[in-house]
Short mmCIF file of C-alpha atoms in Angstrom, two decimals:
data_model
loop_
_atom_site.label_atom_id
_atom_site.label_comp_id
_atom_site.label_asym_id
_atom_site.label_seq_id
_atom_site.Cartn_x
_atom_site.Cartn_y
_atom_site.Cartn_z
CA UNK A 50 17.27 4.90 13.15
CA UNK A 51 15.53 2.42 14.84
CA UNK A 52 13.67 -1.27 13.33
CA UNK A 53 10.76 -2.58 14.51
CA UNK A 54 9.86 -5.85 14.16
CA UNK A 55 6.04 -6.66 13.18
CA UNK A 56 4.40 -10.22 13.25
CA UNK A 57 2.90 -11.95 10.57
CA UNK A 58 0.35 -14.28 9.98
CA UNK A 59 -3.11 -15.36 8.98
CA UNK A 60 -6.03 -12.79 10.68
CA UNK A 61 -9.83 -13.56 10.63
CA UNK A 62 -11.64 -10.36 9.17
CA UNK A 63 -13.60 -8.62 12.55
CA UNK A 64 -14.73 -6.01 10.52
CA UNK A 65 -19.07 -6.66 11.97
CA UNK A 66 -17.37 -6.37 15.44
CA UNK A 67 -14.67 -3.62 15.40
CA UNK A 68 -15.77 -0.60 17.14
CA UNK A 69 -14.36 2.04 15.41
CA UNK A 70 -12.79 5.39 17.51
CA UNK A 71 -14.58 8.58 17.16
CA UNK A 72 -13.68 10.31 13.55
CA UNK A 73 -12.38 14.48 14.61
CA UNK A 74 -11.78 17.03 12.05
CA UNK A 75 -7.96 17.32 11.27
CA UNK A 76 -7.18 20.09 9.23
CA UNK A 77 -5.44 19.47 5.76
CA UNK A 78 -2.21 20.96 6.40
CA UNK A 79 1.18 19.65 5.03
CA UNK A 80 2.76 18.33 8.70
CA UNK A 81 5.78 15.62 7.67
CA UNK A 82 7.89 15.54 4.68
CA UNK A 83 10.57 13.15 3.76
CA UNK A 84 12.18 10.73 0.74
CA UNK A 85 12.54 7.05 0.82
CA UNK A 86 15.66 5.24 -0.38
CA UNK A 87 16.94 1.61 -1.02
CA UNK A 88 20.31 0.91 -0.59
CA UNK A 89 22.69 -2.00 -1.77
CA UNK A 90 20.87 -2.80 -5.09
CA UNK A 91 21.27 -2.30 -8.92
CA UNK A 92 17.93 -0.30 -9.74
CA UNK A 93 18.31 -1.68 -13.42
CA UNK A 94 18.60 -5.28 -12.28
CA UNK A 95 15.78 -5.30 -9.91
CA UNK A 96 13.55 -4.07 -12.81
CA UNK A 97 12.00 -7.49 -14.58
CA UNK A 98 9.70 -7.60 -17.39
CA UNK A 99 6.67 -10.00 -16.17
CA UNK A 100 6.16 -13.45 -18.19
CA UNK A 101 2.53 -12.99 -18.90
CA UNK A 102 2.47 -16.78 -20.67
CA UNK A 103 0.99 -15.01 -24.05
CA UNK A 104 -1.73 -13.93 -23.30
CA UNK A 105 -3.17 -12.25 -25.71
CA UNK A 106 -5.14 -9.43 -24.32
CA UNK A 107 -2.18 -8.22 -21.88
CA UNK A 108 0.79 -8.90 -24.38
CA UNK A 109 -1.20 -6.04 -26.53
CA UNK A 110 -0.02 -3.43 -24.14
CA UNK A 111 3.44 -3.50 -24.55
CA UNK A 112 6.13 -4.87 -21.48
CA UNK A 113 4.51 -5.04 -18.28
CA UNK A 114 7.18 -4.35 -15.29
CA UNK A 115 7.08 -6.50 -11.96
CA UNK A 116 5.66 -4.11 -9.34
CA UNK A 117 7.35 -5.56 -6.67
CA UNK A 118 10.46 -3.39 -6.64
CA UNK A 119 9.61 0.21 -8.09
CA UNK A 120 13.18 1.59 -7.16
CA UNK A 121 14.98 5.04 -9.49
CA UNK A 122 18.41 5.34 -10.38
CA UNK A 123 19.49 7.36 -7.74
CA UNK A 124 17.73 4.65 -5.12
CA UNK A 125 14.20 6.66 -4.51
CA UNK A 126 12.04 4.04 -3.39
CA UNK A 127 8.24 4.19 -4.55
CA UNK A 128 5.22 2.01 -2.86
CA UNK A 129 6.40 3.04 0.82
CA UNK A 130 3.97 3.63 3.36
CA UNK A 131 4.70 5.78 6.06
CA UNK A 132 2.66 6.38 9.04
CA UNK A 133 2.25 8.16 12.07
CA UNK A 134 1.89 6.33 15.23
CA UNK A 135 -1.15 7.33 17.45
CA UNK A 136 -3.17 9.08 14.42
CA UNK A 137 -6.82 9.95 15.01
CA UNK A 138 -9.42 8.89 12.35
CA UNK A 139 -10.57 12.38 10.36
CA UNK A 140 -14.18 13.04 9.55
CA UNK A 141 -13.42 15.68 7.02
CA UNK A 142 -12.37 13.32 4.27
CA UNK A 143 -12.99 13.89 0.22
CA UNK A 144 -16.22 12.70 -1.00
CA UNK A 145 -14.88 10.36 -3.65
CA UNK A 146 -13.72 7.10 -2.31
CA UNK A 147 -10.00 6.08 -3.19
CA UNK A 148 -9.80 3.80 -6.31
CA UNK A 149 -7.82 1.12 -7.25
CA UNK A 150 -8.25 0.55 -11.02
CA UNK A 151 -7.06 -2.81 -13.26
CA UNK A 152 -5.89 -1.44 -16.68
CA UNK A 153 -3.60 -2.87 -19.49
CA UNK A 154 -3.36 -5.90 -17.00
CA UNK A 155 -1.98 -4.40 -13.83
CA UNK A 156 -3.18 -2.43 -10.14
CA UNK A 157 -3.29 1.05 -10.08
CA UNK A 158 -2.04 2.41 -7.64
CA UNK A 159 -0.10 -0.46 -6.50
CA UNK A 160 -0.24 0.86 -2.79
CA UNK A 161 -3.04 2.62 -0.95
CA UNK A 162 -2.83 4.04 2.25
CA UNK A 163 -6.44 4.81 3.85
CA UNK A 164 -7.90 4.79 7.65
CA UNK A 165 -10.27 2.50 9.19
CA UNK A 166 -13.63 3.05 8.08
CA UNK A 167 -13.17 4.09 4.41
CA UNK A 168 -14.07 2.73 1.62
CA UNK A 169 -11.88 1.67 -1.49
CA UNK A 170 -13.70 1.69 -5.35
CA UNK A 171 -12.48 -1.50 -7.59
CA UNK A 172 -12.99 -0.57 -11.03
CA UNK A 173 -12.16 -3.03 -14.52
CA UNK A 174 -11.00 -0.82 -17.10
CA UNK A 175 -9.97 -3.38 -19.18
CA UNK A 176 -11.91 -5.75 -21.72
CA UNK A 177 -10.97 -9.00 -19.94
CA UNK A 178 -11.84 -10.58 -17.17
CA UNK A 179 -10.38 -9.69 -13.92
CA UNK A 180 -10.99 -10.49 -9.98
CA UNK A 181 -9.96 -9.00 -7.11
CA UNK A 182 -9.38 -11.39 -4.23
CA UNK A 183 -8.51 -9.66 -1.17
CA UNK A 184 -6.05 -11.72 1.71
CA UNK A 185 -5.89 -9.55 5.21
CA UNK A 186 -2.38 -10.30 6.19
CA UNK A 187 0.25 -8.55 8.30
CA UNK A 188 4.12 -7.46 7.45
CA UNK A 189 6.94 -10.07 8.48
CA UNK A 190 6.30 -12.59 5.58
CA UNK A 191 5.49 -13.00 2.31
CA UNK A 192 2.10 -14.99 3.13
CA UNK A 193 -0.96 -14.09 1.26
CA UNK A 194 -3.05 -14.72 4.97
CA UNK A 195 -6.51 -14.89 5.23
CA UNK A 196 -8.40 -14.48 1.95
CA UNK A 197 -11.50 -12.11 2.95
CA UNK A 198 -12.91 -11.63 -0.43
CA UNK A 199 -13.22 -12.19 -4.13
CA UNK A 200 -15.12 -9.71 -6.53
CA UNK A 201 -15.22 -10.98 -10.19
CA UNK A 202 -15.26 -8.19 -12.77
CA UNK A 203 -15.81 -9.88 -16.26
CA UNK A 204 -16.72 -6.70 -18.34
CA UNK A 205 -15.34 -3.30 -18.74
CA UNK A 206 -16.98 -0.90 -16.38
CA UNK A 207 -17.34 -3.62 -13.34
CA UNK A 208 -16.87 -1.89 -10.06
CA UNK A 209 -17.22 -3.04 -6.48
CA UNK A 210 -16.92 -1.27 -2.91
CA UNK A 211 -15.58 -2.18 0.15
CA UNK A 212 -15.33 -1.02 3.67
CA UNK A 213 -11.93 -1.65 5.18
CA UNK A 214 -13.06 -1.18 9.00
CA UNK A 215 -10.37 -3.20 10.25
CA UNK A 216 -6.66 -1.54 10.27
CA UNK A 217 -3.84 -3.64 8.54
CA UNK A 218 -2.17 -4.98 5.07
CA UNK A 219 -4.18 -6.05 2.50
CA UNK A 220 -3.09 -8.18 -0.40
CA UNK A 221 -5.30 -7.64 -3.53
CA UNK A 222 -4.53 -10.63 -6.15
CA UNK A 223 -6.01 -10.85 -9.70
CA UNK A 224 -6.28 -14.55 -9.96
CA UNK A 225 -6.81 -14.93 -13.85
CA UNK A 226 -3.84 -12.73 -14.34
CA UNK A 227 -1.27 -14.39 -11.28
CA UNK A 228 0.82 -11.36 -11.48
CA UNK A 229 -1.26 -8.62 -10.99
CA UNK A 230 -0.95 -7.85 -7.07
CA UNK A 231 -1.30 -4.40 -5.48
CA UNK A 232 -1.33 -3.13 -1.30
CA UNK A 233 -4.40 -1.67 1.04
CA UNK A 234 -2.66 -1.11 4.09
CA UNK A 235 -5.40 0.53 6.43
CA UNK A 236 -3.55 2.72 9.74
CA UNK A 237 -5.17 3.56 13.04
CA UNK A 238 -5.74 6.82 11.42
CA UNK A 239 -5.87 9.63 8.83
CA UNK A 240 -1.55 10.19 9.09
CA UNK A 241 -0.33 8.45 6.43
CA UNK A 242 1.46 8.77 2.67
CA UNK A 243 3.38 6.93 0.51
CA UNK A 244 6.22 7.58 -1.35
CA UNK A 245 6.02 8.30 -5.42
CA UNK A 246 8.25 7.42 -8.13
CA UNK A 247 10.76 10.07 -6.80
CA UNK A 248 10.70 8.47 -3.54
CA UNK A 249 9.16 11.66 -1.97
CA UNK A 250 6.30 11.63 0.52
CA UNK A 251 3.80 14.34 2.15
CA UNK A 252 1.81 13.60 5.26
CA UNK A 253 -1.25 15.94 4.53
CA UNK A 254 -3.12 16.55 7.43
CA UNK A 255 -1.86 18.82 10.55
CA UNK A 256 -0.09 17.33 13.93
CA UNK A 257 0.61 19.52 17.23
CA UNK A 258 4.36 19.87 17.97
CA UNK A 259 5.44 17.43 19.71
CA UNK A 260 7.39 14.25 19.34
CA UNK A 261 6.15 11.67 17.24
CA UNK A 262 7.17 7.84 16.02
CA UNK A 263 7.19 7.84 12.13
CA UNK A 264 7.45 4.38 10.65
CA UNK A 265 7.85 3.42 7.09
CA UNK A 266 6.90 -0.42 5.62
CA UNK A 267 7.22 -1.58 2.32
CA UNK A 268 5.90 -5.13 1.51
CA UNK A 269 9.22 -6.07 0.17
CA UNK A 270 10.52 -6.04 3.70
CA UNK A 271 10.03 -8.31 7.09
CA UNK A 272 10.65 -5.30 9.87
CA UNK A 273 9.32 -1.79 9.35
CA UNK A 274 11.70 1.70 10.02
CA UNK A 275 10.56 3.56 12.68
CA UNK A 276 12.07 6.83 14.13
CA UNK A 277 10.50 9.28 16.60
CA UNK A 278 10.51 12.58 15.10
CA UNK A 279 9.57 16.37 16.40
CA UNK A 280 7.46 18.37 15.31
CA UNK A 281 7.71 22.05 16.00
CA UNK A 282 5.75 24.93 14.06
CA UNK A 283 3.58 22.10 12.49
CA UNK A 284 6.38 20.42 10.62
CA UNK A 285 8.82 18.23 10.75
CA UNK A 286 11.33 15.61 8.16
CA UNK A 287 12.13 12.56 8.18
CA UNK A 288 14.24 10.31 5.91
CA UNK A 289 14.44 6.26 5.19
CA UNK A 290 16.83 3.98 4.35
CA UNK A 291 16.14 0.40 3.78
CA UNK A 292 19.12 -1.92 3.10
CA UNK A 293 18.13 -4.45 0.49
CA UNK A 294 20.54 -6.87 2.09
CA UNK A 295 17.31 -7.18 4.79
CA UNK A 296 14.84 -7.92 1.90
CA UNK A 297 13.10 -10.65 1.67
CA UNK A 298 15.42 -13.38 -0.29
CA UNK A 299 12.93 -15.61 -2.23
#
């Protein structure tokens, strides 16, 4: 298995200049399967129980658990993205624009994957005031980067769009509620997943055997997994390991 490293660092938004590539239809066909582990940690002990200072609206939903580590007992890790390298954009996408939803004080999803040119729904569920400030950054640190915007949602029922045109990591960041964060990270194209609770993933859409570089980030991480993969019949696996010994320490 290979690591790639990937800079960090503040970006300016070019999302009135970027010229996007041409969208193609790309069938929706199951094409790369895997799971996504984390080795060298304690599952139980990297599971915390967020300080939410009292307040009083949150505290009425019961514990809320940190997001930032979403890791079985058996090591599955959840919240990975894996992507394809040299995707095409797809013009046969669903209707309904992904959402990210705040409820009972948290993101969800935490992580999105999505390709350039989509748009992502941000809904309030709750009856509290929320925001949604969005910081285009890029895997290697733990900065926040640029902020881009801020959408206040004071009522139940708020919703705003937005057009990701750019591709890269987004950091969304309630700022009434510090510890609400949750991930848009927007790839070259329409080949992407990420991994669920059991540490499972399914790239959806079809690829033409050959050999392909599969990479795998999670924002917990400074270097993505990458591993060049072959495709024959349509399908293909591949497997990830991250060693927590290479997290980020803070």
């Amino acid at each position: 298995m290979l690591i790639a490293n990937v800079s960090c660092g503040k970006i300016p938004e070019a999302a009135d200049t970027v010229t996007l590539a041409p969208a193609v239809t790309v069938a929706e066909a199951t094409s790369i399967t895997g799971k996504v582990t984390l080795k060298g940690a304690d599952s139980a002990k990297l599971t915390k129980v967020v300080d939410v200072g009292g307040n009083p609206f949150c505290t009425g939903h019961g514990d809320i658990i940190d997001p930032a580590w979403r890791v079985a007992a058996d090591g599955a890790l959840a919240d990975v993205v894996i992507t394809v390298r040299g995707s095409q954009r797809a013009d046969n996408l669903p209707a309904a624009a992904p959402l990210i939803d705040q409820t009972k004080c948290e993101f969800v999803p935490h992580t999105i994957a999505i390709q350039p040119g989509q748009n992502v729904r941000f809904h309030n569920s709750d009856l509290t005031f929320h925001n949604i400030r969005i910081a285009r950054c890029e895997a290697g640190t733990h900065g926040k980067g640029d902020n881009m915007d801020n959408f206040g949602q004071p009522s139940r029922g708020d919703e705003n769009v937005k057009t990701f045109n750019t591709p890269g990591i987004y950091r969304l960041e309630c700022d009434v509620h510090r510890w609400m964060n949750a991930w848009v990270f927007v790839h070259e194209g329409v080949h992407s997943a990420v991994s669920t609770a059991d540490g499972h993933f399914t790239i959806s859409r079809s690829l033409a055997d050959g050999d392909y570089v599969v990479e795998a980030w999670h924002p917990q991480f400074p270097q993505t997994l990458s591993q060049t993969v072959t495709v024959r019949g349509g399908k293909a696996t591949a497997d990830f390991v991250f060693d927590f010994a290479k997290a980020f320490q803070l």
